[in-house]
Tab-separated table of C-alpha atoms and ligand atoms in Angstrom:
chain	number	residue	atom	x	y	z
A	1	MET	CA	4.069	27.621	-5.900
A	2	ASP	CA	4.860	24.129	-4.646
A	3	VAL	CA	4.545	20.712	-6.281
A	4	VAL	CA	3.176	17.719	-4.365
A	5	THR	CA	3.270	14.244	-5.889
A	6	GLY	CA	0.022	12.433	-5.111
A	7	ALA	CA	-2.092	15.394	-3.931
A	8	PHE	CA	-5.263	13.423	-4.756
A	9	SER	CA	-4.089	10.332	-2.814
A	10	PHE	CA	-3.347	9.960	0.913
A	11	THR	CA	-0.414	11.803	2.517
A	12	GLY	CA	-0.030	14.181	-0.415
A	13	ARG	CA	-3.642	15.242	-0.010
A	14	TYR	CA	-2.997	16.371	3.569
A	15	VAL	CA	0.165	18.219	2.510
A	16	ALA	CA	-1.669	19.944	-0.353
A	17	ALA	CA	-4.540	20.943	1.956
A	18	ARG	CA	-2.083	22.430	4.443
A	19	LEU	CA	-0.305	24.392	1.685
A	20	LEU	CA	-3.567	25.707	0.203
A	21	ASP	CA	-4.709	26.792	3.682
A	22	SER	CA	-1.559	28.863	4.021
A	23	GLY	CA	-2.177	30.565	0.669
A	24	ARG	CA	0.295	28.633	-1.485
A	25	GLU	CA	-0.362	27.699	-5.096
A	26	VAL	CA	-0.138	23.900	-5.509
A	27	ARG	CA	0.458	21.633	-8.499
A	28	THR	CA	0.449	17.876	-8.386
A	29	LEU	CA	2.122	15.093	-10.358
A	30	THR	CA	-0.250	12.133	-10.449
A	31	ARG	CA	-1.653	9.257	-12.500
A	32	ARG	CA	-5.115	10.563	-11.700
A	33	PRO	CA	-7.249	12.911	-13.822
A	34	GLN	CA	-8.108	16.460	-12.744
A	35	SER	CA	-11.693	15.265	-12.194
A	36	GLU	CA	-10.500	13.293	-9.121
A	37	SER	CA	-9.233	16.478	-7.451
A	38	PRO	CA	-10.784	16.971	-4.000
A	39	PHE	CA	-9.624	20.583	-4.338
A	40	GLY	CA	-11.357	21.349	-7.652
A	41	ASP	CA	-9.205	23.580	-9.869
A	42	ARG	CA	-7.226	24.890	-6.899
A	43	VAL	CA	-4.686	22.095	-7.511
A	44	ARG	CA	-3.656	21.570	-11.128
A	45	ALA	CA	-2.773	17.991	-12.106
A	46	PHE	CA	0.154	17.061	-14.355
A	47	PRO	CA	1.088	13.527	-15.453
A	48	LEU	CA	3.503	11.637	-13.199
A	49	ASP	CA	6.231	11.843	-15.838
A	50	PHE	CA	9.265	11.553	-13.563
A	51	ALA	CA	11.944	12.984	-15.863
A	52	ASP	CA	9.960	16.009	-17.047
A	53	PRO	CA	11.119	19.287	-15.434
A	54	GLY	CA	8.246	21.197	-17.086
A	55	PRO	CA	5.621	21.147	-14.299
A	56	LEU	CA	8.366	21.722	-11.694
A	57	ARG	CA	9.564	25.015	-13.218
A	58	GLY	CA	8.799	27.882	-10.866
A	59	ALA	CA	8.237	25.602	-7.863
A	60	ASP	CA	9.761	26.493	-4.505
A	61	THR	CA	9.443	23.019	-2.930
A	62	LEU	CA	8.801	19.544	-4.272
A	63	TYR	CA	7.013	17.355	-1.709
A	64	ASN	CA	7.591	13.823	-2.938
A	65	THR	CA	5.265	11.105	-1.665
A	66	TYR	CA	5.751	8.757	-4.653
A	67	TRP	CA	6.454	5.121	-3.752
A	68	ILE	CA	4.932	1.670	-4.241
A	69	ARG	CA	3.640	-0.624	-1.478
A	70	PHE	CA	4.816	-3.770	-3.236
A	71	PRO	CA	5.879	-4.685	-6.784
A	72	ASP	CA	2.792	-4.575	-8.941
A	73	GLY	CA	1.759	-3.942	-12.533
A	74	GLY	CA	5.333	-4.398	-13.769
A	75	THR	CA	6.826	-1.826	-11.361
A	76	SER	CA	9.572	-3.228	-9.102
A	77	PHE	CA	11.212	-1.451	-6.156
A	78	GLU	CA	14.259	-0.938	-8.431
A	79	ASP	CA	11.935	0.860	-10.880
A	80	ALA	CA	10.511	2.962	-8.031
A	81	VAL	CA	14.071	3.964	-7.052
A	82	ALA	CA	14.964	4.833	-10.660
A	83	ASN	CA	11.737	6.845	-11.059
A	84	THR	CA	12.450	8.799	-7.874
A	85	VAL	CA	16.035	9.527	-8.877
A	86	ALA	CA	14.741	10.764	-12.264
A	87	LEU	CA	12.313	13.039	-10.414
A	88	PHE	CA	15.174	14.532	-8.363
A	89	GLY	CA	17.045	15.132	-11.638
A	90	ALA	CA	14.010	16.923	-13.048
A	91	ALA	CA	13.723	19.012	-9.849
A	92	ARG	CA	17.351	20.091	-10.209
A	93	ALA	CA	16.921	20.923	-13.876
A	94	ALA	CA	13.817	22.969	-13.031
A	95	GLY	CA	15.623	24.958	-10.309
A	96	VAL	CA	13.464	23.728	-7.411
A	97	ARG	CA	14.779	25.271	-4.160
A	98	ARG	CA	14.054	22.377	-1.768
A	99	VAL	CA	12.835	18.775	-1.762
A	100	VAL	CA	10.841	17.263	1.097
A	101	GLN	CA	11.103	13.519	0.641
A	102	LEU	CA	8.654	11.140	2.332
A	103	SER	CA	10.776	8.149	3.345
A	104	VAL	CA	10.091	5.597	6.088
A	105	ALA	CA	11.325	5.026	9.662
A	106	HIS	CA	14.137	2.423	9.683
A	107	ALA	CA	15.025	2.867	6.011
A	108	SER	CA	18.326	1.019	5.701
A	109	PRO	CA	20.543	-0.425	2.963
A	110	ASP	CA	20.880	-3.541	5.149
A	111	SER	CA	17.169	-4.069	5.693
A	112	PRO	CA	15.810	-7.530	4.832
A	113	TYR	CA	12.860	-5.721	3.227
A	114	ALA	CA	13.083	-4.306	-0.307
A	115	TYR	CA	10.716	-1.425	0.586
A	116	PHE	CA	13.092	-0.180	3.303
A	117	ARG	CA	16.251	-0.845	1.249
A	118	GLY	CA	14.804	1.073	-1.704
A	119	LYS	CA	13.967	4.029	0.527
A	120	ALA	CA	17.579	4.063	1.808
A	121	VAL	CA	18.920	4.147	-1.775
A	122	VAL	CA	16.590	7.066	-2.539
A	123	GLU	CA	17.708	8.918	0.619
A	124	ALA	CA	21.364	8.499	-0.410
A	125	ALA	CA	20.599	9.695	-3.958
A	126	LEU	CA	18.899	12.812	-2.591
A	127	ALA	CA	21.769	13.479	-0.172
A	128	SER	CA	24.266	13.431	-3.050
A	129	SER	CA	22.058	15.336	-5.512
A	130	GLY	CA	23.081	18.808	-4.404
A	131	LEU	CA	19.407	19.655	-3.739
A	132	SER	CA	18.537	21.286	-0.426
A	133	HIS	CA	16.371	18.681	1.292
A	134	ALA	CA	14.469	17.332	4.275
A	135	ILE	CA	13.938	13.586	4.604
A	136	VAL	CA	10.861	12.834	6.695
A	137	ARG	CA	10.542	9.229	7.863
A	138	PRO	CA	7.017	8.288	9.007
A	139	THR	CA	6.087	5.187	10.969
A	140	LEU	CA	2.419	4.323	10.297
A	141	VAL	CA	0.313	7.246	9.111
A	142	PHE	CA	-3.341	7.339	10.154
A	143	GLY	CA	-6.111	9.539	8.823
A	144	ASP	CA	-9.141	9.584	6.566
A	145	GLY	CA	-8.309	7.768	3.355
A	146	GLU	CA	-5.747	5.428	4.936
A	147	VAL	CA	-5.937	1.773	3.883
A	148	LEU	CA	-4.508	-0.500	6.623
A	149	VAL	CA	-6.555	0.619	9.634
A	150	ASN	CA	-9.663	0.977	7.488
A	151	ASN	CA	-9.325	-2.620	6.313
A	152	ILE	CA	-8.704	-3.868	9.862
A	153	ALA	CA	-11.988	-2.148	10.779
A	154	ARG	CA	-13.623	-3.731	7.741
A	155	LEU	CA	-12.570	-7.219	8.855
A	156	LEU	CA	-13.625	-6.548	12.450
A	157	ARG	CA	-17.059	-5.413	11.259
A	158	ARG	CA	-17.603	-8.370	8.924
A	159	SER	CA	-15.759	-11.374	10.363
A	160	PRO	CA	-16.468	-13.330	13.584
A	161	LEU	CA	-12.705	-13.901	14.048
A	162	PHE	CA	-9.563	-11.779	13.746
A	163	VAL	CA	-6.080	-13.327	13.824
A	164	LEU	CA	-3.352	-11.293	15.538
A	165	PRO	CA	0.344	-11.986	14.988
A	166	ARG	CA	2.078	-13.534	18.028
A	167	ALA	CA	4.795	-10.858	18.040
A	168	ALA	CA	3.983	-7.679	20.020
A	169	CYS	CA	4.425	-5.465	16.908
A	170	ARG	CA	5.024	-2.071	18.484
A	171	ILE	CA	3.694	0.911	16.515
A	172	ARG	CA	4.030	4.632	17.119
A	173	PRO	CA	1.459	5.962	14.628
A	174	ILE	CA	1.356	9.570	13.442
A	175	ALA	CA	-1.682	11.538	12.286
A	176	ALA	CA	-1.631	12.572	8.626
A	177	GLU	CA	-2.345	16.200	9.649
A	178	ASP	CA	0.663	16.210	11.987
A	179	LEU	CA	2.825	14.675	9.270
A	180	ALA	CA	1.700	17.339	6.796
A	181	ASP	CA	2.598	20.081	9.307
A	182	LEU	CA	6.066	18.553	9.793
A	183	CYS	CA	6.611	18.421	6.031
A	184	VAL	CA	5.607	22.047	5.523
A	185	GLU	CA	7.771	23.187	8.467
A	186	ALA	CA	10.689	21.183	7.062
A	187	ALA	CA	10.284	22.922	3.698
A	188	ALA	CA	10.826	26.295	5.349
A	189	GLY	CA	14.321	25.361	6.574
A	190	GLU	CA	17.553	25.474	4.637
A	191	ASP	CA	19.665	22.795	6.319
A	192	ASP	CA	19.650	19.230	5.068
A	193	VAL	CA	17.830	17.209	7.730
A	194	THR	CA	16.557	13.664	8.281
A	195	PHE	CA	14.120	12.773	11.044
A	196	ASP	CA	11.458	10.247	12.026
A	197	ALA	CA	7.813	11.330	12.066
A	198	ALA	CA	6.107	9.437	14.881
A	199	GLY	CA	3.166	10.163	17.160
A	200	PRO	CA	2.891	10.606	20.949
A	201	GLU	CA	2.067	7.025	21.990
A	202	GLU	CA	3.428	3.566	21.342
A	203	LEU	CA	0.831	0.830	20.938
A	204	ALA	CA	1.150	-2.908	20.557
A	205	PHE	CA	-0.680	-4.071	17.426
A	206	GLU	CA	-3.211	-5.808	19.682
A	207	GLU	CA	-4.032	-2.493	21.417
A	208	LEU	CA	-4.497	-0.852	18.036
A	209	VAL	CA	-6.865	-3.626	16.934
A	210	ARG	CA	-8.785	-3.530	20.237
A	211	THR	CA	-9.186	0.246	19.965
A	212	VAL	CA	-10.679	-0.129	16.482
A	213	ARG	CA	-12.792	-3.145	17.529
A	214	GLU	CA	-14.394	-1.210	20.368
A	215	ALA	CA	-14.952	1.942	18.310
A	216	VAL	CA	-16.770	0.130	15.485
A	217	GLY	CA	-18.777	-2.054	17.891
A	218	SER	CA	-17.266	-5.336	16.653
A	219	ARG	CA	-17.662	-8.584	18.567
A	220	ALA	CA	-15.006	-10.436	16.568
A	221	VAL	CA	-13.018	-12.906	18.667
A	222	LEU	CA	-9.291	-12.110	18.644
A	223	LEU	CA	-7.018	-15.133	18.181
A	224	ARG	CA	-3.240	-15.369	17.934
A	225	GLY	CA	-1.379	-17.049	15.112
A	226	GLY	CA	2.124	-17.420	13.693
A	227	PRO	CA	3.128	-15.558	10.504
A	228	ARG	CA	1.993	-18.432	8.262
A	229	THR	CA	-1.493	-18.445	9.770
A	230	VAL	CA	-1.834	-14.661	9.607
A	231	LEU	CA	-0.692	-14.606	5.975
A	232	ALA	CA	-2.891	-17.562	4.992
A	233	VAL	CA	-5.969	-15.888	6.508
A	234	THR	CA	-5.256	-12.468	4.987
A	235	ARG	CA	-4.413	-14.064	1.606
A	236	GLY	CA	-7.755	-15.897	1.656
A	237	LEU	CA	-9.615	-12.726	2.528
A	238	GLY	CA	-7.613	-10.905	-0.153
A	239	VAL	CA	-8.774	-13.400	-2.787
A	240	VAL	CA	-12.382	-12.669	-1.821
A	241	ALA	CA	-11.680	-8.921	-1.863
A	242	ARG	CA	-9.594	-9.238	-5.072
A	243	GLN	CA	-6.630	-7.358	-3.636
A	244	THR	CA	-3.478	-7.740	-1.543
A	245	LEU	CA	-4.388	-6.993	2.071
A	246	LEU	CA	-1.002	-7.780	3.658
A	247	THR	CA	2.305	-8.867	2.130
A	248	PRO	CA	4.890	-11.107	3.888
A	249	GLU	CA	7.245	-8.093	3.885
A	250	GLU	CA	4.652	-5.889	5.588
A	251	LEU	CA	3.988	-8.508	8.250
A	252	GLY	CA	7.744	-8.977	8.750
A	253	ALA	CA	8.292	-5.240	9.157
A	254	LEU	CA	5.417	-5.051	11.644
A	255	ALA	CA	6.779	-7.975	13.669
A	256	ASP	CA	10.298	-6.469	13.603
A	257	ASP	CA	8.959	-3.266	15.212
A	258	LEU	CA	9.840	-1.128	12.182
A	259	LEU	CA	6.628	0.899	12.570
A	260	THR	CA	7.850	2.495	15.770
A	261	SER	CA	10.634	4.978	16.448
A	262	ALA	CA	13.137	5.687	19.211
A	263	GLU	CA	13.159	9.393	18.337
A	264	PRO	CA	11.089	11.930	20.312
A	265	PRO	CA	7.453	12.113	19.188
A	266	ARG	CA	6.832	14.867	16.653
A	267	GLY	CA	3.099	14.369	16.225
A	268	ALA	CA	0.526	15.272	18.903
A	269	LYS	CA	-2.730	13.644	17.822
A	270	ARG	CA	-3.596	10.316	19.465
A	271	PHE	CA	-4.648	7.312	17.447
A	272	ALA	CA	-7.642	6.586	19.706
A	273	ALA	CA	-8.979	10.132	19.233
A	274	TRP	CA	-8.984	9.762	15.447
A	275	VAL	CA	-10.545	6.284	15.631
A	276	GLN	CA	-13.380	7.691	17.785
A	277	GLU	CA	-13.998	10.548	15.320
A	278	SER	CA	-13.883	8.226	12.304
A	279	ALA	CA	-15.753	5.245	13.749
A	280	PRO	CA	-19.024	5.840	11.837
A	281	SER	CA	-17.288	5.556	8.447
A	282	LEU	CA	-14.227	3.442	9.352
A	283	GLY	CA	-14.305	0.051	7.596
A	284	ARG	CA	-17.657	0.649	5.871
A	285	ARG	CA	-15.924	0.051	2.550
A	286	LEU	CA	-12.875	-1.981	1.626
A	287	ALA	CA	-9.985	0.300	0.675
A	288	THR	CA	-7.102	0.037	-1.760
A	289	GLY	CA	-4.448	2.554	-2.737
A	290	ASP	CA	-6.586	3.221	-5.819
A	291	ARG	CA	-9.910	3.346	-3.988
A	292	ARG	CA	-9.551	5.203	-0.740
A	293	PRO	CA	-12.350	5.453	1.811
A	294	TRP	CA	-12.816	9.207	2.077
A	295	PRO	CA	-15.832	9.901	4.273
A	296	GLY	CA	-18.827	11.693	2.836
B	301	NAP	N1	0.942	5.437	4.601
B	301	NAP	C1	1.789	5.129	5.567
B	301	NAP	O1	1.421	4.650	6.654
B	301	NAP	C2	3.265	5.379	5.356
B	301	NAP	C3	4.174	4.973	6.347
B	301	NAP	C4	5.518	5.210	6.162
B	301	NAP	C5	5.988	5.834	5.016
B	301	NAP	N2	5.074	6.208	4.087
B	301	NAP	C6	5.576	6.871	2.873
B	301	NAP	O2	4.840	8.070	2.690
B	301	NAP	C7	4.637	8.293	1.291
B	301	NAP	C8	3.159	8.478	1.015
B	301	NAP	O3	2.472	7.273	1.370
B	301	NAP	P1	0.920	7.149	1.091
B	301	NAP	O4	0.492	5.936	1.833
B	301	NAP	O5	0.298	8.443	1.393
B	301	NAP	O6	0.920	6.830	-0.477
B	301	NAP	P2	-0.146	7.095	-1.632
B	301	NAP	O7	-0.867	8.345	-1.378
B	301	NAP	O8	-0.917	5.862	-1.874
B	301	NAP	O9	0.789	7.241	-2.917
B	301	NAP	C9	1.776	8.222	-2.950
B	301	NAP	C10	2.164	8.509	-4.383
B	301	NAP	O10	2.694	7.338	-5.022
B	301	NAP	C11	2.026	7.145	-6.254
B	301	NAP	N3	1.919	5.710	-6.521
B	301	NAP	C12	1.529	4.745	-5.677
B	301	NAP	N4	1.583	3.524	-6.284
B	301	NAP	C13	2.016	3.765	-7.538
B	301	NAP	C14	2.272	2.943	-8.674
B	301	NAP	N5	2.115	1.616	-8.604
B	301	NAP	N6	2.702	3.528	-9.816
B	301	NAP	C15	2.872	4.857	-9.890
B	301	NAP	N7	2.634	5.694	-8.841
B	301	NAP	C16	2.218	5.156	-7.695
B	301	NAP	C17	0.659	7.792	-6.090
B	301	NAP	O11	0.169	8.115	-7.364
B	301	NAP	P3	-1.278	8.779	-7.586
B	301	NAP	O12	-1.141	10.225	-7.266
B	301	NAP	O13	-1.538	8.550	-9.016
B	301	NAP	O14	-2.227	8.054	-6.671
B	301	NAP	C18	1.024	8.987	-5.265
B	301	NAP	O15	1.552	9.994	-6.097
B	301	NAP	C19	5.241	7.114	0.567
B	301	NAP	O16	6.517	7.501	0.114
B	301	NAP	C20	5.345	6.042	1.616
B	301	NAP	O17	6.435	5.183	1.368
B	301	NAP	C21	3.735	5.997	4.203
């Protein structure tokens, strides 16, 4: 039996599917009710109560995807760190054999971005916890249910204009299926390891947008703008959509090339192949972390 945080959300859903396919029993820790399970009763949901070892007892591996995109609803990045450290404590108390921790490429205590600094603190806490672990650091993860690319497609479908940042913004995206495979392989090992999870090709953000634009048949005119323009436009669209489409931190990380990796590619699937497959449903609905655009 393994425990996956967020098995009804994005990355955790791919990990849970992979584990079920290989015959494992899977539990999840989540804020969501059992009725939202895409796996029916095959995955049992427990509350995301970080300090509770109960649901973790008997688990071989804890796959931890828990994190926040930006401070929201009273949860800061410091809270997210404390919650994650409490979860590691619960895993130890429960006798979990191994932890596979979803981090992020370029996690660093010196990062100007709280998201990346928080991830580095969590990595250090795991390294000193005494738990056998693998730290997997994705770049940008693409797949059904993902928010960013879906919402780019949404804007390209609906708006006559799309503003690109002036910076090249290099991205080496990885498919969610490939990431799930890497996580499950990493669980099988015994050594403590840390590695980036990046796909086979590096794209400039403009190439990524053009690939999506073509696939969804958009005629939106692509313009370039500085960070203030990009943020002003996305903030305005976010007000209409009643959600945060892009934060200054996310734009900064994109412009600083933090969504790429210098490590060898570990994923095989190409971004353009997935966009082609997903084009009919991509961007049909606006997505949020709470309302993901699963096809069908
Ligand atoms: N998506 C990417 O492109 C990407 C890139 C690099 C790194 N990562 C990392 O990969 C991991 C998974 O990312 P994801 O995009 O797949 O995330 P996700 O599925 O949206 O969420 C992962 C988990 O975090 C929980 N969560 C999210 N916001 C929360 C909040 N405000 N309060 C309490 N719980 C919250 C979710 O709870 P529920 O189960 O209740 O939904 C779920 O268990 C994260 O650690 C992320 O930092 C992702």
